[in-house]
GROMACS .gro file of C-alpha atoms in nm:
model
  272
    1UNK     CA    1 -10.844  -0.457   3.122
    2UNK     CA    2 -10.523  -0.598   3.264
    3UNK     CA    3 -10.507  -0.618   3.643
    4UNK     CA    4 -10.132  -0.668   3.673
    5UNK     CA    5  -9.819  -0.654   3.463
    6UNK     CA    6  -9.509  -0.873   3.469
    7UNK     CA    7  -9.194  -0.909   3.262
    8UNK     CA    8  -9.347  -1.193   3.058
    9UNK     CA    9  -9.658  -0.986   2.980
   10UNK     CA   10  -9.440  -0.690   2.880
   11UNK     CA   11  -9.246  -0.912   2.642
   12UNK     CA   12  -9.566  -1.051   2.491
   13UNK     CA   13  -9.706  -0.701   2.441
   14UNK     CA   14  -9.376  -0.599   2.285
   15UNK     CA   15  -9.380  -0.903   2.054
   16UNK     CA   16  -9.747  -0.880   1.951
   17UNK     CA   17 -10.018  -0.679   2.133
   18UNK     CA   18 -10.291  -0.882   1.961
   19UNK     CA   19 -10.153  -1.209   2.097
   20UNK     CA   20 -10.141  -1.055   2.445
   21UNK     CA   21 -10.501  -0.941   2.398
   22UNK     CA   22 -10.611  -1.297   2.318
   23UNK     CA   23 -10.431  -1.436   2.625
   24UNK     CA   24 -10.498  -1.173   2.891
   25UNK     CA   25 -10.819  -0.995   2.792
   26UNK     CA   26 -11.019  -1.256   2.598
   27UNK     CA   27 -10.843  -1.539   2.787
   28UNK     CA   28 -10.866  -1.756   2.477
   29UNK     CA   29 -10.746  -2.116   2.522
   30UNK     CA   30 -10.424  -2.181   2.326
   31UNK     CA   31 -10.457  -2.364   1.994
   32UNK     CA   32 -10.121  -2.537   2.037
   33UNK     CA   33  -9.895  -2.639   2.322
   34UNK     CA   34  -9.516  -2.628   2.318
   35UNK     CA   35  -9.502  -2.900   2.581
   36UNK     CA   36  -9.142  -3.019   2.547
   37UNK     CA   37  -9.000  -2.667   2.571
   38UNK     CA   38  -9.207  -2.572   2.875
   39UNK     CA   39  -9.154  -2.909   3.044
   40UNK     CA   40  -8.775  -2.869   3.036
   41UNK     CA   41  -8.795  -2.538   3.218
   42UNK     CA   42  -9.068  -2.648   3.457
   43UNK     CA   43  -8.891  -2.972   3.551
   44UNK     CA   44  -8.556  -2.802   3.607
   45UNK     CA   45  -8.698  -2.515   3.810
   46UNK     CA   46  -8.922  -2.739   4.022
   47UNK     CA   47  -8.640  -2.982   4.099
   48UNK     CA   48  -8.396  -2.706   4.198
   49UNK     CA   49  -8.638  -2.512   4.418
   50UNK     CA   50  -8.782  -2.819   4.591
   51UNK     CA   51  -8.437  -2.964   4.658
   52UNK     CA   52  -8.294  -2.641   4.798
   53UNK     CA   53  -8.591  -2.599   5.031
   54UNK     CA   54  -8.549  -2.960   5.149
   55UNK     CA   55  -8.177  -2.915   5.219
   56UNK     CA   56  -8.236  -2.584   5.399
   57UNK     CA   57  -8.481  -2.762   5.630
   58UNK     CA   58  -8.240  -3.052   5.680
   59UNK     CA   59  -7.921  -2.853   5.744
   60UNK     CA   60  -8.020  -2.512   5.879
   61UNK     CA   61  -8.247  -2.614   6.166
   62UNK     CA   62  -7.957  -2.650   6.411
   63UNK     CA   63  -7.839  -2.373   6.642
   64UNK     CA   64  -7.494  -2.335   6.481
   65UNK     CA   65  -7.495  -2.506   6.140
   66UNK     CA   66  -7.152  -2.598   6.004
   67UNK     CA   67  -7.057  -2.627   5.638
   68UNK     CA   68  -6.955  -2.987   5.562
   69UNK     CA   69  -6.941  -3.196   5.240
   70UNK     CA   70  -7.256  -3.376   5.357
   71UNK     CA   71  -7.464  -3.080   5.243
   72UNK     CA   72  -7.344  -3.132   4.883
   73UNK     CA   73  -7.414  -3.504   4.899
   74UNK     CA   74  -7.765  -3.442   5.032
   75UNK     CA   75  -7.833  -3.176   4.769
   76UNK     CA   76  -7.720  -3.406   4.488
   77UNK     CA   77  -7.936  -3.691   4.624
   78UNK     CA   78  -8.237  -3.462   4.647
   79UNK     CA   79  -8.179  -3.330   4.294
   80UNK     CA   80  -8.160  -3.681   4.149
   81UNK     CA   81  -8.471  -3.802   4.332
   82UNK     CA   82  -8.665  -3.486   4.251
   83UNK     CA   83  -8.572  -3.498   3.883
   84UNK     CA   84  -8.689  -3.857   3.844
   85UNK     CA   85  -9.015  -3.782   4.021
   86UNK     CA   86  -9.098  -3.475   3.811
   87UNK     CA   87  -9.006  -3.636   3.478
   88UNK     CA   88  -9.197  -3.956   3.550
   89UNK     CA   89  -9.504  -3.761   3.664
   90UNK     CA   90  -9.506  -3.572   3.334
   91UNK     CA   91  -9.428  -3.874   3.111
   92UNK     CA   92  -9.129  -3.693   2.964
   93UNK     CA   93  -8.967  -3.838   2.653
   94UNK     CA   94  -8.603  -3.945   2.638
   95UNK     CA   95  -8.478  -3.623   2.480
   96UNK     CA   96  -8.646  -3.408   2.744
   97UNK     CA   97  -8.505  -3.631   3.020
   98UNK     CA   98  -8.153  -3.597   2.879
   99UNK     CA   99  -8.174  -3.218   2.856
  100UNK     CA  100  -8.311  -3.182   3.210
  101UNK     CA  101  -8.045  -3.419   3.344
  102UNK     CA  102  -7.775  -3.213   3.173
  103UNK     CA  103  -7.917  -2.888   3.316
  104UNK     CA  104  -7.919  -3.031   3.668
  105UNK     CA  105  -7.568  -3.169   3.628
  106UNK     CA  106  -7.450  -2.818   3.541
  107UNK     CA  107  -7.644  -2.683   3.839
  108UNK     CA  108  -7.464  -2.924   4.073
  109UNK     CA  109  -7.126  -2.830   3.925
  110UNK     CA  110  -7.211  -2.467   3.997
  111UNK     CA  111  -7.304  -2.556   4.356
  112UNK     CA  112  -6.978  -2.749   4.396
  113UNK     CA  113  -6.788  -2.435   4.296
  114UNK     CA  114  -7.009  -2.236   4.533
  115UNK     CA  115  -6.918  -2.478   4.812
  116UNK     CA  116  -6.544  -2.437   4.747
  117UNK     CA  117  -6.586  -2.059   4.751
  118UNK     CA  118  -6.775  -2.070   5.082
  119UNK     CA  119  -6.520  -2.306   5.230
  120UNK     CA  120  -6.232  -2.072   5.137
  121UNK     CA  121  -6.417  -1.773   5.279
  122UNK     CA  122  -6.515  -1.966   5.595
  123UNK     CA  123  -6.883  -1.905   5.527
  124UNK     CA  124  -7.176  -2.092   5.681
  125UNK     CA  125  -7.434  -2.323   5.519
  126UNK     CA  126  -7.674  -2.028   5.540
  127UNK     CA  127  -7.452  -1.841   5.295
  128UNK     CA  128  -7.385  -2.148   5.080
  129UNK     CA  129  -7.753  -2.196   5.003
  130UNK     CA  130  -7.968  -1.920   4.851
  131UNK     CA  131  -8.151  -1.712   5.109
  132UNK     CA  132  -8.436  -1.656   4.863
  133UNK     CA  133  -8.588  -1.930   4.646
  134UNK     CA  134  -8.867  -1.859   4.396
  135UNK     CA  135  -8.997  -1.556   4.582
  136UNK     CA  136  -9.260  -1.322   4.438
  137UNK     CA  137  -9.209  -0.947   4.456
  138UNK     CA  138  -9.470  -0.681   4.384
  139UNK     CA  139  -9.449  -0.306   4.343
  140UNK     CA  140  -9.686  -0.030   4.233
  141UNK     CA  141  -9.620   0.234   3.967
  142UNK     CA  142  -9.895   0.495   3.922
  143UNK     CA  143 -10.153   0.247   4.055
  144UNK     CA  144 -10.016  -0.025   3.821
  145UNK     CA  145  -9.940  -0.352   3.998
  146UNK     CA  146  -9.615  -0.498   3.868
  147UNK     CA  147  -9.487  -0.834   3.989
  148UNK     CA  148  -9.232  -1.106   3.923
  149UNK     CA  149  -9.074  -1.419   4.073
  150UNK     CA  150  -8.700  -1.428   4.140
  151UNK     CA  151  -8.556  -1.780   4.119
  152UNK     CA  152  -8.276  -1.743   4.373
  153UNK     CA  153  -8.063  -1.491   4.559
  154UNK     CA  154  -7.740  -1.597   4.728
  155UNK     CA  155  -7.605  -1.361   4.993
  156UNK     CA  156  -7.256  -1.335   5.136
  157UNK     CA  157  -7.048  -1.017   5.110
  158UNK     CA  158  -7.259  -0.931   4.804
  159UNK     CA  159  -7.585  -1.029   4.639
  160UNK     CA  160  -7.593  -1.301   4.374
  161UNK     CA  161  -7.944  -1.283   4.222
  162UNK     CA  162  -8.002  -1.559   3.965
  163UNK     CA  163  -8.258  -1.658   3.708
  164UNK     CA  164  -8.224  -2.016   3.584
  165UNK     CA  165  -8.248  -2.047   3.205
  166UNK     CA  166  -8.297  -2.372   3.014
  167UNK     CA  167  -8.360  -2.256   2.656
  168UNK     CA  168  -8.133  -2.349   2.366
  169UNK     CA  169  -8.013  -1.989   2.317
  170UNK     CA  170  -7.720  -1.969   2.558
  171UNK     CA  171  -7.629  -1.604   2.496
  172UNK     CA  172  -7.753  -1.296   2.681
  173UNK     CA  173  -8.040  -1.143   2.484
  174UNK     CA  174  -8.203  -0.798   2.508
  175UNK     CA  175  -8.509  -0.967   2.660
  176UNK     CA  176  -8.292  -1.112   2.938
  177UNK     CA  177  -8.148  -0.768   3.009
  178UNK     CA  178  -8.499  -0.627   3.037
  179UNK     CA  179  -8.598  -0.918   3.264
  180UNK     CA  180  -8.298  -0.863   3.492
  181UNK     CA  181  -8.384  -0.493   3.509
  182UNK     CA  182  -8.747  -0.572   3.596
  183UNK     CA  183  -8.636  -0.801   3.879
  184UNK     CA  184  -8.392  -0.540   4.011
  185UNK     CA  185  -8.674  -0.285   4.007
  186UNK     CA  186  -8.902  -0.523   4.200
  187UNK     CA  187  -8.643  -0.626   4.458
  188UNK     CA  188  -8.512  -0.276   4.518
  189UNK     CA  189  -8.865  -0.145   4.566
  190UNK     CA  190  -8.921  -0.393   4.849
  191UNK     CA  191  -8.613  -0.336   5.066
  192UNK     CA  192  -8.526  -0.081   5.330
  193UNK     CA  193  -8.276   0.199   5.283
  194UNK     CA  194  -8.024   0.007   5.496
  195UNK     CA  195  -8.034  -0.301   5.271
  196UNK     CA  196  -7.820  -0.374   4.967
  197UNK     CA  197  -7.998  -0.314   4.634
  198UNK     CA  198  -7.951  -0.531   4.327
  199UNK     CA  199  -7.701  -0.372   4.089
  200UNK     CA  200  -7.619  -0.684   3.889
  201UNK     CA  201  -7.804  -0.999   3.789
  202UNK     CA  202  -7.697  -1.342   3.667
  203UNK     CA  203  -7.892  -1.503   3.384
  204UNK     CA  204  -7.760  -1.857   3.426
  205UNK     CA  205  -7.831  -2.091   3.135
  206UNK     CA  206  -7.798  -2.447   3.260
  207UNK     CA  207  -7.778  -2.599   2.912
  208UNK     CA  208  -7.400  -2.551   2.927
  209UNK     CA  209  -7.128  -2.538   3.191
  210UNK     CA  210  -7.185  -2.219   3.387
  211UNK     CA  211  -6.942  -1.929   3.358
  212UNK     CA  212  -7.083  -1.660   3.585
  213UNK     CA  213  -6.878  -1.388   3.419
  214UNK     CA  214  -7.063  -1.453   3.092
  215UNK     CA  215  -7.401  -1.456   3.271
  216UNK     CA  216  -7.359  -1.119   3.440
  217UNK     CA  217  -7.581  -0.822   3.359
  218UNK     CA  218  -7.496  -0.488   3.518
  219UNK     CA  219  -7.802  -0.289   3.629
  220UNK     CA  220  -7.783   0.092   3.636
  221UNK     CA  221  -8.036   0.343   3.775
  222UNK     CA  222  -8.101   0.470   3.422
  223UNK     CA  223  -8.191   0.116   3.308
  224UNK     CA  224  -8.444   0.089   3.590
  225UNK     CA  225  -8.596   0.427   3.500
  226UNK     CA  226  -8.624   0.321   3.134
  227UNK     CA  227  -8.797   0.001   3.244
  228UNK     CA  228  -9.043   0.200   3.454
  229UNK     CA  229  -9.132   0.410   3.150
  230UNK     CA  230  -9.188   0.098   2.939
  231UNK     CA  231  -9.421  -0.041   3.206
  232UNK     CA  232  -9.623   0.282   3.208
  233UNK     CA  233  -9.633   0.305   2.829
  234UNK     CA  234  -9.731  -0.061   2.783
  235UNK     CA  235 -10.010  -0.024   3.037
  236UNK     CA  236 -10.143   0.289   2.870
  237UNK     CA  237 -10.130   0.136   2.521
  238UNK     CA  238 -10.273  -0.200   2.613
  239UNK     CA  239 -10.556  -0.062   2.824
  240UNK     CA  240 -10.632   0.192   2.552
  241UNK     CA  241 -10.784  -0.091   2.345
  242UNK     CA  242 -10.517  -0.083   2.074
  243UNK     CA  243 -10.390  -0.431   1.986
  244UNK     CA  244 -10.211  -0.426   1.648
  245UNK     CA  245 -10.058  -0.737   1.497
  246UNK     CA  246  -9.684  -0.772   1.484
  247UNK     CA  247  -9.636  -0.996   1.183
  248UNK     CA  248  -9.276  -1.103   1.233
  249UNK     CA  249  -9.137  -1.452   1.194
  250UNK     CA  250  -9.046  -1.499   1.560
  251UNK     CA  251  -9.370  -1.347   1.691
  252UNK     CA  252  -9.585  -1.574   1.475
  253UNK     CA  253  -9.374  -1.890   1.502
  254UNK     CA  254  -9.452  -1.951   1.870
  255UNK     CA  255  -9.796  -1.791   1.873
  256UNK     CA  256 -10.076  -1.997   2.027
  257UNK     CA  257 -10.349  -1.818   1.832
  258UNK     CA  258 -10.263  -1.850   1.463
  259UNK     CA  259 -10.615  -1.943   1.349
  260UNK     CA  260 -10.792  -1.683   1.560
  261UNK     CA  261 -10.549  -1.418   1.436
  262UNK     CA  262 -10.677  -1.466   1.080
  263UNK     CA  263 -11.015  -1.322   1.184
  264UNK     CA  264 -10.858  -0.990   1.294
  265UNK     CA  265 -10.716  -0.712   1.077
  266UNK     CA  266 -10.368  -0.562   1.116
  267UNK     CA  267 -10.497  -0.302   1.363
  268UNK     CA  268 -10.643  -0.569   1.588
  269UNK     CA  269 -11.008  -0.526   1.493
  270UNK     CA  270 -11.238  -0.825   1.426
  271UNK     CA  271 -11.302  -0.871   1.054
  272UNK     CA  272 -11.677  -0.845   0.994
   0.00000   0.00000   0.00000
């Protein structure tokens, strides 16, 4: 039985319940590893989060911090040093290094635009840097524990919640909309009535130059209610011991359990 649900588990159940059963109930070791794909995302996310935390410690520990260009220089230095350290530690190949470097270059260009915006608005370094970095949120729906990690939230006169993307598909997908809705549900369930809820989310793909207008997903109350119902339905189905195969090209292409799957029928029962 599943103990918790998350957006990624929901997407796996949606793609193929049997694959989710192998991963989360049987806890079967994967047959294959998509190392290059995962390393790009891991390296980019780790470098960004570690660098932001370092710069927050360096620049926000004074009584009245002032926004100066030094903060950008220090962030860029930290990004470059962090990237080299992560890639070398993981023995990344040249192609992976190039993609990660490009993602982090686009991240720094975004932060340069953020700096100009904060400078024009006379904002502080506290508002220039994200107030939240890789923070986990948890909520409960009918005794179901649902959780997720939000990459970053910038706060000034509005909220700018962001999820960093590094995959080759640079368009907004239905899965990203569901993910943004899940994160809005989690965040809004953890704030007081006097705090600003998330009503929009930015799925920022760092493979290309960032245009925030094209990354924006509007979140409505009806979307959050629909997401709640999917969580409840997925929980009920999955914990009802029904794990049918979903034999689609995309579901099977990136499956880690192709050989094991052959020993189960279409309804998810072991073949005797």
